Short mmCIF file of C-alpha atoms and ligand atoms in Angstrom, two decimals:
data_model
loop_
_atom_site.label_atom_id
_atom_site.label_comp_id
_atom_site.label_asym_id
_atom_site.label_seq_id
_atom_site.Cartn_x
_atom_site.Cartn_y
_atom_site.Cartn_z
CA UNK Y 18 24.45 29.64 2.95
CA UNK Y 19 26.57 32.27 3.92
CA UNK Y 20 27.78 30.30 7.42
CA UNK Y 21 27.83 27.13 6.09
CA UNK Y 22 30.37 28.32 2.67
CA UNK Y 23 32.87 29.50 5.71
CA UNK Y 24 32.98 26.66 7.60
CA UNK Y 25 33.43 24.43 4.22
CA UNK Y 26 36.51 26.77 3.60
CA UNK Y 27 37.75 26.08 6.99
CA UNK Y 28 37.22 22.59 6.67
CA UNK Y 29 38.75 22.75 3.38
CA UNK Y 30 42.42 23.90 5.75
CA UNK Y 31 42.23 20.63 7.69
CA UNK Y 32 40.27 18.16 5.76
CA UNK Y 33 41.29 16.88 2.21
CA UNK Y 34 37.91 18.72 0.16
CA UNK Y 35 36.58 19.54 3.93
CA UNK Y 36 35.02 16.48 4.26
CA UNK Y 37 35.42 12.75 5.36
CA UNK Y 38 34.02 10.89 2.73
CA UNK Y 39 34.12 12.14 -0.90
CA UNK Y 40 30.37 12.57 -2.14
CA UNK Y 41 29.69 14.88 0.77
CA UNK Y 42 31.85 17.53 -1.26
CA UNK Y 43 29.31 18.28 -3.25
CA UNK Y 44 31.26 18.15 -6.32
CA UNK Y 45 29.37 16.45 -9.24
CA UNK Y 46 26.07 18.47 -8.40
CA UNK Y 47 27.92 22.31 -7.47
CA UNK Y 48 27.15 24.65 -5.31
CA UNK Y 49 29.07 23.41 -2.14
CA UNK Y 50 27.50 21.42 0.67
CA UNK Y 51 24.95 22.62 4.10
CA UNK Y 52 26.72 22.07 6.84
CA UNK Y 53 24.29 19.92 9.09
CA UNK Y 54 23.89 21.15 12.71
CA UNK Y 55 20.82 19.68 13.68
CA UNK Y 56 17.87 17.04 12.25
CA UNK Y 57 15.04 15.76 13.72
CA UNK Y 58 12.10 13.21 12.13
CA UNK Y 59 12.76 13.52 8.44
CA UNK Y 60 14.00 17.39 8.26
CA UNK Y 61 17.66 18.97 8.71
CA UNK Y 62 19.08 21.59 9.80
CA UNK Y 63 22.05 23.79 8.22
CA UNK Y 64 24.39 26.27 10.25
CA UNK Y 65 22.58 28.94 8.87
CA UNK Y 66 19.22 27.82 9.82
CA UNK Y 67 18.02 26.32 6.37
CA UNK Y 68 15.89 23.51 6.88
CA UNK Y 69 15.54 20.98 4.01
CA UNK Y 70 13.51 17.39 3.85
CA UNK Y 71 15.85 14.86 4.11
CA UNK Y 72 16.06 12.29 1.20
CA UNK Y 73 19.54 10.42 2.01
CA UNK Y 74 19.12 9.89 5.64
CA UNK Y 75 22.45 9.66 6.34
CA UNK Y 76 22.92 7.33 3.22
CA UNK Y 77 20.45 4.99 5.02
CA UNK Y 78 20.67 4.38 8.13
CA UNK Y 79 18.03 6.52 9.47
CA UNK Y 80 14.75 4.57 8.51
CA UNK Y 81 13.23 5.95 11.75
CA UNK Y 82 13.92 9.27 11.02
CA UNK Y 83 16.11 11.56 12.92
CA UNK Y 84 16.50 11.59 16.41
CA UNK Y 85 14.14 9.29 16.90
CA UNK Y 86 13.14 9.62 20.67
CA UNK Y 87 13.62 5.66 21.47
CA UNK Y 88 16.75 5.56 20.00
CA UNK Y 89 18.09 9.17 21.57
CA UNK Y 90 17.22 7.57 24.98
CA UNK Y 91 18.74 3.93 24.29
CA UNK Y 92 22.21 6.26 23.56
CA UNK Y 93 22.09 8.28 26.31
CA UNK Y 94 21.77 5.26 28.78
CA UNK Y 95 24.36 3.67 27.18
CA UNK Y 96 26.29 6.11 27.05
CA UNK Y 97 25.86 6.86 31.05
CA UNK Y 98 26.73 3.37 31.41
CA UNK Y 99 30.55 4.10 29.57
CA UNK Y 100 31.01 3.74 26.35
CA UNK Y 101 33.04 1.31 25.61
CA UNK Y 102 35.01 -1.69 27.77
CA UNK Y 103 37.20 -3.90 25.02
CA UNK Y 104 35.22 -6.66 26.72
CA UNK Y 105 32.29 -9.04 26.06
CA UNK Y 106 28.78 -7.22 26.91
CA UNK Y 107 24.90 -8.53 26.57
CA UNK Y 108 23.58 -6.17 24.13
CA UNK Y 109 25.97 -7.81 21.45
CA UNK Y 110 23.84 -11.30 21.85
CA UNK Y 111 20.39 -9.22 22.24
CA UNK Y 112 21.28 -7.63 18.55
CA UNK Y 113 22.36 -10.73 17.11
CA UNK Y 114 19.66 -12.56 18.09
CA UNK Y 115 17.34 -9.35 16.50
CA UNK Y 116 19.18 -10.11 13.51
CA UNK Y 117 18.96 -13.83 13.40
CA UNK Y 118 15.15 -13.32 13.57
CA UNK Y 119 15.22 -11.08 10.42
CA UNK Y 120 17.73 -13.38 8.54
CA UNK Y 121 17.00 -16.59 8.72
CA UNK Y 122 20.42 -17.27 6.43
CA UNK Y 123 22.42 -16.07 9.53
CA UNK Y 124 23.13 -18.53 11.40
CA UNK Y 125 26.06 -16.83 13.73
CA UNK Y 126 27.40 -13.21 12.92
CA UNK Y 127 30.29 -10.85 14.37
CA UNK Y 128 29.92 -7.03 14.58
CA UNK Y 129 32.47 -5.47 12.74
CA UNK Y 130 32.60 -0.90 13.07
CA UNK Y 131 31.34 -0.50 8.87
CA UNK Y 132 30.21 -1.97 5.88
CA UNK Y 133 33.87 -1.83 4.30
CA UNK Y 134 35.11 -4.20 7.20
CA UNK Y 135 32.07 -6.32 6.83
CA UNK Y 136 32.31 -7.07 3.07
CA UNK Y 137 36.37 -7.18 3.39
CA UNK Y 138 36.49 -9.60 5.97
CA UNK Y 139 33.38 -11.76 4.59
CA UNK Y 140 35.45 -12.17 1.27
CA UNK Y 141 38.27 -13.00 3.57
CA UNK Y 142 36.30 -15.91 4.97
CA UNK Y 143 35.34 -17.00 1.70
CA UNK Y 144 38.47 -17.35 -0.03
CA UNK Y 145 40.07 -19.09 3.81
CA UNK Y 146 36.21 -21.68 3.30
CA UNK Y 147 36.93 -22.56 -0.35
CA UNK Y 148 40.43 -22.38 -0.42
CA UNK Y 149 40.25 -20.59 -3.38
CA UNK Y 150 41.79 -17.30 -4.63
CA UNK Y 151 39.20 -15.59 -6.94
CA UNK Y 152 36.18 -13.37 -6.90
CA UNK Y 153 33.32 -11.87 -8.67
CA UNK Y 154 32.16 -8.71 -7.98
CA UNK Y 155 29.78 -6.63 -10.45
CA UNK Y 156 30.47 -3.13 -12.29
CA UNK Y 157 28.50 -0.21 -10.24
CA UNK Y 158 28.30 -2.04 -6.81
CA UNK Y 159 29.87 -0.89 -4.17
CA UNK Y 160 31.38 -3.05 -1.41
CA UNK Y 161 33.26 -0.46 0.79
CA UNK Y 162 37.00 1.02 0.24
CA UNK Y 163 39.23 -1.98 1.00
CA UNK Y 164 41.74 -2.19 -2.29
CA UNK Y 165 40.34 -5.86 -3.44
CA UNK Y 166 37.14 -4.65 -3.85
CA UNK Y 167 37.66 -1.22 -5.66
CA UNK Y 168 37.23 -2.10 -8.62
CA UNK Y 169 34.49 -0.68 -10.88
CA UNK Y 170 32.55 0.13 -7.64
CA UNK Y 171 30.12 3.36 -8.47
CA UNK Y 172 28.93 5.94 -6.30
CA UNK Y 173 31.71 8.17 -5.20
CA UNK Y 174 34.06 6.77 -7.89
CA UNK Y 175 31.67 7.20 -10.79
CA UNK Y 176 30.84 10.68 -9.30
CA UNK Y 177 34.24 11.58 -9.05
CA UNK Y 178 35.69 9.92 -12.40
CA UNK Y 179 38.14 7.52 -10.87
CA UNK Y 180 39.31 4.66 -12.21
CA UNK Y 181 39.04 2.24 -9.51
CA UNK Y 182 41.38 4.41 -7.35
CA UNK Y 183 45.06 5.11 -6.99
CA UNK Y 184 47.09 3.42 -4.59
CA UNK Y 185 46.03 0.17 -5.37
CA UNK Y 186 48.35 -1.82 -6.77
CA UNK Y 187 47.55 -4.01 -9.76
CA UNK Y 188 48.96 -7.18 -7.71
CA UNK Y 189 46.16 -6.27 -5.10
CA UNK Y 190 43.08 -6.40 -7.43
CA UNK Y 191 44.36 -9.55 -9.93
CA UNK Y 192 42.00 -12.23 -8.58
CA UNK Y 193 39.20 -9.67 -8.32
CA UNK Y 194 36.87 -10.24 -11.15
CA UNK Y 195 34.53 -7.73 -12.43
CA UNK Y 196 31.30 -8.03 -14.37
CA UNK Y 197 28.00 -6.78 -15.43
CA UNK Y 198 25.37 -6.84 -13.18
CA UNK Y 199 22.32 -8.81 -14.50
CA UNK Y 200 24.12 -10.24 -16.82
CA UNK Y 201 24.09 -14.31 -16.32
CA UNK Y 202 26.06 -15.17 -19.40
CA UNK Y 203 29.11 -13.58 -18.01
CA UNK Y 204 29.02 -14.94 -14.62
CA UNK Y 205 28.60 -18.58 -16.62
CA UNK Y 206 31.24 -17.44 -18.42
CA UNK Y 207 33.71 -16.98 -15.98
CA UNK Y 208 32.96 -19.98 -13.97
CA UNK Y 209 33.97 -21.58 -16.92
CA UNK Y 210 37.63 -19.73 -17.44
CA UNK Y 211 38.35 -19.73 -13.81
CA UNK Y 212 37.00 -23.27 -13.06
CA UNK Y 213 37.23 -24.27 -9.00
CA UNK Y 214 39.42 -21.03 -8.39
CA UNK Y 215 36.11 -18.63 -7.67
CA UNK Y 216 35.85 -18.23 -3.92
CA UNK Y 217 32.52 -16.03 -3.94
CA UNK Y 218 30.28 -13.96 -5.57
CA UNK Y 219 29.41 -10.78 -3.83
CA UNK Y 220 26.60 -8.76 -4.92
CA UNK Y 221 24.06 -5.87 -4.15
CA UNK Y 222 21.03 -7.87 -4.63
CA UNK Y 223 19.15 -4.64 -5.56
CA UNK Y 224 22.47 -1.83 -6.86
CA UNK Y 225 22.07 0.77 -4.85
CA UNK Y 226 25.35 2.40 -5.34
CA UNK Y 227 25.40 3.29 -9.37
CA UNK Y 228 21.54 4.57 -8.34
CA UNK Y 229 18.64 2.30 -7.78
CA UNK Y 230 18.84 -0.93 -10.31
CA UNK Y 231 16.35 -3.97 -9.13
CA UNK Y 232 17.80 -7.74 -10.15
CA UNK Y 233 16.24 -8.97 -13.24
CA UNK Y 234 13.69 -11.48 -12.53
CA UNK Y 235 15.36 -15.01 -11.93
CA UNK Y 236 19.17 -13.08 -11.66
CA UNK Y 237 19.30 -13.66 -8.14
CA UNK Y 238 18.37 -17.21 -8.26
CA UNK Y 239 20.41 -17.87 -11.19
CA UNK Y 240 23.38 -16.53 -8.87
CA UNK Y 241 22.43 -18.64 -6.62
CA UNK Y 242 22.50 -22.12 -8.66
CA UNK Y 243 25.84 -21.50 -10.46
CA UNK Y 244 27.27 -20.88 -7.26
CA UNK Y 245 26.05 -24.14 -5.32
CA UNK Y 246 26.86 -25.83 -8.73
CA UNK Y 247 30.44 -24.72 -8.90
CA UNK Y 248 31.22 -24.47 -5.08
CA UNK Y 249 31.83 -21.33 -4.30
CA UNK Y 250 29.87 -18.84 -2.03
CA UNK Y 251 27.20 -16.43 -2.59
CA UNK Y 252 27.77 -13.03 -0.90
CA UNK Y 253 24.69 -10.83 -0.49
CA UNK Y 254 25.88 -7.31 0.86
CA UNK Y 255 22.78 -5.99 1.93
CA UNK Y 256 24.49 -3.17 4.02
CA UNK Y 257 22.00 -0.87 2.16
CA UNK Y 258 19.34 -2.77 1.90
CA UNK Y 259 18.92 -5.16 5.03
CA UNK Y 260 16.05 -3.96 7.26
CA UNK Y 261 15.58 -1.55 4.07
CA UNK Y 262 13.08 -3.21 1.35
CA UNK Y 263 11.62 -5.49 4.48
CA UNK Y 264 13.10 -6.50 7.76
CA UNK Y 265 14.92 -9.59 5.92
CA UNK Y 266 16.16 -7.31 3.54
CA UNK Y 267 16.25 -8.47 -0.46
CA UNK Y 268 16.85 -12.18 0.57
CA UNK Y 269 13.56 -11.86 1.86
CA UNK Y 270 11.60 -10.16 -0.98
CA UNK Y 271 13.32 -12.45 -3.85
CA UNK Y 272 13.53 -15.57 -1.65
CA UNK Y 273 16.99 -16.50 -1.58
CA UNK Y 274 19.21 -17.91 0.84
CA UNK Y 275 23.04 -16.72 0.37
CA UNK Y 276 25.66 -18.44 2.05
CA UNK Y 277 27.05 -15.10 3.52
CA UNK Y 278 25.64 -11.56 4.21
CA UNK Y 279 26.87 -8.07 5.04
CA UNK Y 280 24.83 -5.25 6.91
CA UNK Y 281 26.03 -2.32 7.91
CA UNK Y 282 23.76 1.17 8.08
CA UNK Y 283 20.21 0.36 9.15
CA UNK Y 284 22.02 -2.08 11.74
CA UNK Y 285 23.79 0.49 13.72
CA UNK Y 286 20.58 3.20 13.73
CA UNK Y 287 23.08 5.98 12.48
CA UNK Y 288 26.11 4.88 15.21
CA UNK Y 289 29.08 3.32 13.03
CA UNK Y 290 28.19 -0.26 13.05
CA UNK Y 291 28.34 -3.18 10.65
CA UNK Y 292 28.29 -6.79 10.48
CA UNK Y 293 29.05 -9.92 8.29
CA UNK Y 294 27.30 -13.82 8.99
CA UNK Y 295 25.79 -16.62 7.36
CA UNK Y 296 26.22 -20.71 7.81
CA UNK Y 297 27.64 -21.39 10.82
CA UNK Y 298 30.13 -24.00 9.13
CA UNK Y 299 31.39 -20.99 7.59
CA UNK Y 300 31.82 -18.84 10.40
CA UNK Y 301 33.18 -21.28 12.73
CA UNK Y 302 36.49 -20.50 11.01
CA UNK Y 303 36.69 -17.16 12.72
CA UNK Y 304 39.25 -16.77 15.47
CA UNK Y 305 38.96 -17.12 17.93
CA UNK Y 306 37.45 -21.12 16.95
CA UNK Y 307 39.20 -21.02 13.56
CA UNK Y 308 42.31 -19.64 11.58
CA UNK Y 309 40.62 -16.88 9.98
CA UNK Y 310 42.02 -13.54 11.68
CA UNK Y 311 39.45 -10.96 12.22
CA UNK Y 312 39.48 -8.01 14.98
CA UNK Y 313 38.02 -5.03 16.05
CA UNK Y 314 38.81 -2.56 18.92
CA UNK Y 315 35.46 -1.02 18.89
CA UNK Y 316 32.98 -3.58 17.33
CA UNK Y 317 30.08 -4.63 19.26
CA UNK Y 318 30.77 -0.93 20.63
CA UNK Y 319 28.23 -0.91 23.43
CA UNK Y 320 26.43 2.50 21.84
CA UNK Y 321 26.22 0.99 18.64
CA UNK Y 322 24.31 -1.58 19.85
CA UNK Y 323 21.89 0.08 21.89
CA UNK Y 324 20.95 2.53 18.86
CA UNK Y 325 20.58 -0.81 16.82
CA UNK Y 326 18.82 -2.91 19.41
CA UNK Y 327 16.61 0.42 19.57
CA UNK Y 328 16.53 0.77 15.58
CA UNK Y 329 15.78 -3.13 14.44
CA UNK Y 330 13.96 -3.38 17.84
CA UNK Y 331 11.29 -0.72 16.66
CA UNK Y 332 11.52 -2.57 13.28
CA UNK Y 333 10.57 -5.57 13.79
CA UNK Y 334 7.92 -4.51 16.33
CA UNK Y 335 6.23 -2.80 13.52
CA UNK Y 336 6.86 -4.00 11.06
CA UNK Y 337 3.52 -4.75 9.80
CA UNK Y 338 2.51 -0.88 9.18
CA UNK Y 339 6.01 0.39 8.81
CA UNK Y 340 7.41 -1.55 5.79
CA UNK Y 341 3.85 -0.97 3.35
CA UNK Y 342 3.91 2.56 4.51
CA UNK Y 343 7.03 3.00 3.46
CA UNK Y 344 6.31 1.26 -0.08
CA UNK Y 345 3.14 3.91 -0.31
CA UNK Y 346 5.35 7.13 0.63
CA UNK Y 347 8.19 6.03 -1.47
CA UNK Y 348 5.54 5.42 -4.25
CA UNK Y 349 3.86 8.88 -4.60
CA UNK Y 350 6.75 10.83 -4.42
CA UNK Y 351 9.12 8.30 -6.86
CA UNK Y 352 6.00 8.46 -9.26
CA UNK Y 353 4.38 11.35 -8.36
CA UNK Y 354 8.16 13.30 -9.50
CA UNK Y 355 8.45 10.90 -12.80
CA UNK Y 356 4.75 12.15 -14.00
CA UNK Y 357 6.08 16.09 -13.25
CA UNK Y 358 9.43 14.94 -15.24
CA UNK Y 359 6.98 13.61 -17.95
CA UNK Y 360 4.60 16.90 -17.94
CA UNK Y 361 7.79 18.67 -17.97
CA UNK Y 362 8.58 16.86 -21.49
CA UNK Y 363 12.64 15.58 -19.83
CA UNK Y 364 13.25 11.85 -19.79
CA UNK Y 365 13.53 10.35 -16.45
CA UNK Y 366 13.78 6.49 -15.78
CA UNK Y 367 12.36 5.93 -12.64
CA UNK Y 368 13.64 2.87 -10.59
CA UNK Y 369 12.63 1.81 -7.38
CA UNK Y 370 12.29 -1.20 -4.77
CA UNK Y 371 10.56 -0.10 -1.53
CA UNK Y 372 11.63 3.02 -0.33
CA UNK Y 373 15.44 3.05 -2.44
CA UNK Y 374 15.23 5.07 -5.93
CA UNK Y 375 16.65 7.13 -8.40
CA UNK Y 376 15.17 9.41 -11.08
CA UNK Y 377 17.94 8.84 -14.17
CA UNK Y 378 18.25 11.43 -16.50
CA UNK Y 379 17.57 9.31 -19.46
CA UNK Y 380 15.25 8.04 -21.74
CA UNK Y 381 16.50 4.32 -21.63
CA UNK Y 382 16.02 1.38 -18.80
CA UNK Y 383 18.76 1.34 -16.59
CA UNK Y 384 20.02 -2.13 -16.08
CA UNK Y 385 23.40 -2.08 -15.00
CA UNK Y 386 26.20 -0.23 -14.49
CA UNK Y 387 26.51 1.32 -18.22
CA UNK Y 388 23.03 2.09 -18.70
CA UNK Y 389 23.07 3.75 -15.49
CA UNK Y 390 26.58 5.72 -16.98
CA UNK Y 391 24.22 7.62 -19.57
CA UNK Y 392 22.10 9.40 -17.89
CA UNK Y 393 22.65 13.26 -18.27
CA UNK Y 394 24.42 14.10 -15.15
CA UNK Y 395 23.85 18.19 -15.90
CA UNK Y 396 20.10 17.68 -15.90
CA UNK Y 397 20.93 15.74 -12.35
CA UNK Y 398 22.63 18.66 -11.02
CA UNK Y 399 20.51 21.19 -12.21
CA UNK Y 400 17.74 19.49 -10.74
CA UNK Y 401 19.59 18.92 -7.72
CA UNK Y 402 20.39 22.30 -7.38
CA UNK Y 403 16.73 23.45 -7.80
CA UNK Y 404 15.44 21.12 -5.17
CA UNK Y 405 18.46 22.05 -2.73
CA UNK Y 406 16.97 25.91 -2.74
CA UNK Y 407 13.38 24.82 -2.28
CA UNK Y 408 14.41 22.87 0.50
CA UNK Y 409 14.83 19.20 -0.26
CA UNK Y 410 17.81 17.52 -0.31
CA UNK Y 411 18.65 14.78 -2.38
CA UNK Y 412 21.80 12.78 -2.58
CA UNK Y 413 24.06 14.82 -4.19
CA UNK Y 414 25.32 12.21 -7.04
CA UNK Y 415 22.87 10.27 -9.90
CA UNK Y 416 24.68 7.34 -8.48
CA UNK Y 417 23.50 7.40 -5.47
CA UNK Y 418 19.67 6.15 -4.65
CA UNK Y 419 17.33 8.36 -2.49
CA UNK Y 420 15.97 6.95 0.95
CA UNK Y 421 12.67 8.01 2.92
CA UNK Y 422 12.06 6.66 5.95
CA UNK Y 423 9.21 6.31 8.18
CA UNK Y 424 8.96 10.27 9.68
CA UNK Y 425 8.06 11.27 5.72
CA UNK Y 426 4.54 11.84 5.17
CA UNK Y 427 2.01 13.26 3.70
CA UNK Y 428 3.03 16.51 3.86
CA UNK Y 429 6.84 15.81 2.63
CA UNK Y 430 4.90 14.18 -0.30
CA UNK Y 431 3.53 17.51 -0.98
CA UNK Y 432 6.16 19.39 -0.35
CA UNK Y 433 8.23 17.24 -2.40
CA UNK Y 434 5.93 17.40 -5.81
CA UNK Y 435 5.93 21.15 -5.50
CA UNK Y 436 9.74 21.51 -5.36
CA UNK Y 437 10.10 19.07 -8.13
CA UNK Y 438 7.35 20.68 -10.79
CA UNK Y 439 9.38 23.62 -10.42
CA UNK Y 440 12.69 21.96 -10.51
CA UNK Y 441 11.61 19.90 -13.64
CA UNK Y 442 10.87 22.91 -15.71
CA UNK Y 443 13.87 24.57 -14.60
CA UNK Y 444 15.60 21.27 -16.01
CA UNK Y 445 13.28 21.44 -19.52
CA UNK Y 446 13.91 25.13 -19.64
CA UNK Y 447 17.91 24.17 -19.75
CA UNK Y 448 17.74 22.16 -22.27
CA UNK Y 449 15.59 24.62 -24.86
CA UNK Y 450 18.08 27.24 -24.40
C1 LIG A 507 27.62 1.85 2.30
C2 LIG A 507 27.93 0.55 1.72
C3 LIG A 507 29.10 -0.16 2.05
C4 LIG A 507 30.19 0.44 2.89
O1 LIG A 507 29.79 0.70 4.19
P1 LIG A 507 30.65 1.75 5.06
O2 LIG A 507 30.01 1.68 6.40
O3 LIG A 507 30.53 3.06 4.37
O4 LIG A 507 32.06 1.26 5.08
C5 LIG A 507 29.26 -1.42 1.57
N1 LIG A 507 28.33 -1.99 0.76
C6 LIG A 507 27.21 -1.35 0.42
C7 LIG A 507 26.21 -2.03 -0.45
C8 LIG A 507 26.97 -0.06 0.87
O5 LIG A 507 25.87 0.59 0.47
#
């Protein structure tokens, strides 16, 4: 990794830790981080010519693999169209309507550039619908970088040992309220202390950002009743796992209808791309119809829709042999490296929904945010570190869940197990010594 260690430390010159978001660092696992120049189907290339099987995929977004030829050429002729105008164009109707079809809870939409401005200016809506100051947000989900919502929010933070973040002031984050996830009691509990001042609820309906942790059964619904009860909105950012665990994302596969809904990755097939819709009551209070501000120079950016017109497009086209193949991949290797972890004699908790999972380092279910907190994070590394040399990278935090997508295969599945049986007993061996 000779190439790819000097052009870290010449990142490192011109980019706070050489990179652009904080995970990419590499820092809770060691080692430093490949320096991608190339990927194609479900493989990646580093600068000097490593190639490695691809289990973040860009931290979802590329469910078709990479460089998927159909979404390559929708870019291209995009692009040779210009790429961007500050004006109205079709494409941003032809992807709505894509996304209307896969959630029948959005009813109108507006493209926003990420998942931070989606979920910010969702919650925005919210509080401007209700009239209402307050919201609840859950301990290991993450709902982008804006300040209100950085609180307790998992992934890079818990990799990185933040708390919350600096620069936030405490006035910022005093109507944010923060709970356990799965945990009904406390969300009937402060309903009860904050009575008619709760805007919303916003949730991962399946945590993907403290790791993989499913919704017990009936959490989700039980979300859903105290909120129509009490008035305020339910907020379902599914920016990791719309068009993920099936086309209509976790709504879909639990049956509920939120009031509001946030996508993001999948959506914009890799290009920066995000989005935030639900009731049309709701939305109608948008500027330019309503007094809610909300603005974007580049959203409904004309390549960003033609890679997700491409992306969902392909989706929902196939969606009948894509989504249970992905279940069956995602399957065999989740369980296939949990019986090697087993075999191995280390504790791993596997947990999974489609194809979104995380092997925990720890004997114990992992529920929420805390029981998430205890896996042993030097097993993760060490095992991360073993699978990086054979060639498989893995998101490079316990916090984070693992994606496939649709180029993986039987032979990644192969691959995969091998890598991992060594990579286990290298773990085991640790622990002996
Ligand atoms: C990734 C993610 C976000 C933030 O999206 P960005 O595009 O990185 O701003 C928000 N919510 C969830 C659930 C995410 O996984």
């Amino acid at each position: 990794m000779q190439l790819s260690r000097q052009l870290q430390r010449r990142a490192e010159t011109l980019l706070p830790g050489g990179v652009d978001s904080p995970v990419r660092a590499f820092r809770a696992v060691g080692g430093g981080p490949p320096f991608v120049v190339r990927a194609e189907g479900a493989y990646l290339w580093d600068a000097d010519g490593n190639r490695y099987l691809d289990y973040f995929g860009s931290w979802g977004p590329m469910i078709l693999g990479h460089a998927a030829p159909q979404v390559v050429k929708a870019v291209q002729e995009a692009a040779a169209r210009g790429v961007s105008f500050g004006a109205s164009t079709p494409t941003e109707a032809d992807l709505a309507e894509m996304v209307r079809q896969a959630f029948p809870s959005i009813e109108m939409l507006r493209f926003v550039s990420s998942g931070t401005e989606a979920t910010m200016s969702a919650i925005r809506l919210a509080r401007a619908f209700t009239h209402r100051k307050h919201f609840i947000k859950f301990e290991g989900c993450y709902h982008g970088h804006s300040d209100a919502l950085l609180v307790k929010a998992g992934s890079g933070i818990a990799t990185l040992g933040i708390p919350g973040s600096a620069g936030v002031p405490e006035e910022t984050i005093q109507h944010t309220i923060a709970l356990p996830y799965n945990d009904i009691a406390a969300v009937e509990q402060a309903f009860s202390r904050y009575k008619d001042q709760i805007a919303c609820v916003i949730v991962e309906p399946v945590v993907g950002n403290a790791g993989c942790i499913p919704p017990n059964p009936g959490y989700l619904k039980a979300l859903r009743a105290i909120t129509a009860r009490e008035g305020a909105l339910l907020i379902f950012d599914e920016v990791m796992t719309g068009f993920r665990l099936a086309l209509g994302g976790a709504q879909d596969i639990y049956g509920i209808q939120p009031d509001m809904t946030c996508l993001g990755k999948i959506l914009g097939g890799g290009l920066p791309c995000g989005a935030f819709g639900g009731r049309a009551d709701i939305m109608r209070m948008l500027a330019p119809l309503g007094p809610v501000y909300q603005a974007g120079t580049l959203s409904g950016n004309p390549l960003a829709m033609a890679a997700g017109i491409a992306t969902v497009g392909t989706l929902i086209e196939r969606r009948d042999t894509i989504y249970p193949q992905l279940e069956q991949v995602a399957a065999a290797v989740a369980e296939g490296v949990a019986g090697l972890a087993r075999k191995a004699g280390v504790a791993v908790t596997t947990n999974r929904v489609g194809s979104m999972f995380t092997w925990f380092f720890t004997a114990d279910p992992v529920i929420d945010y805390d029981s998430a907190s205890r896996s042993n994070t030097s097993q993760f590394a060490a095992f991360h570190r073993a699978m990086t040399e054979s060639g498989v990278w893995l998101p490079p935090s316990q916090f984070e869940a693992a994606f496939l997508g649709t180029a993986h295969g039987e032979e990644e599945i192969r691959a995969t197990l091998a890598a991992a049986k060594e990579a286990m007993d290298r773990v085991a061996a640790l622990e002996t010594h």
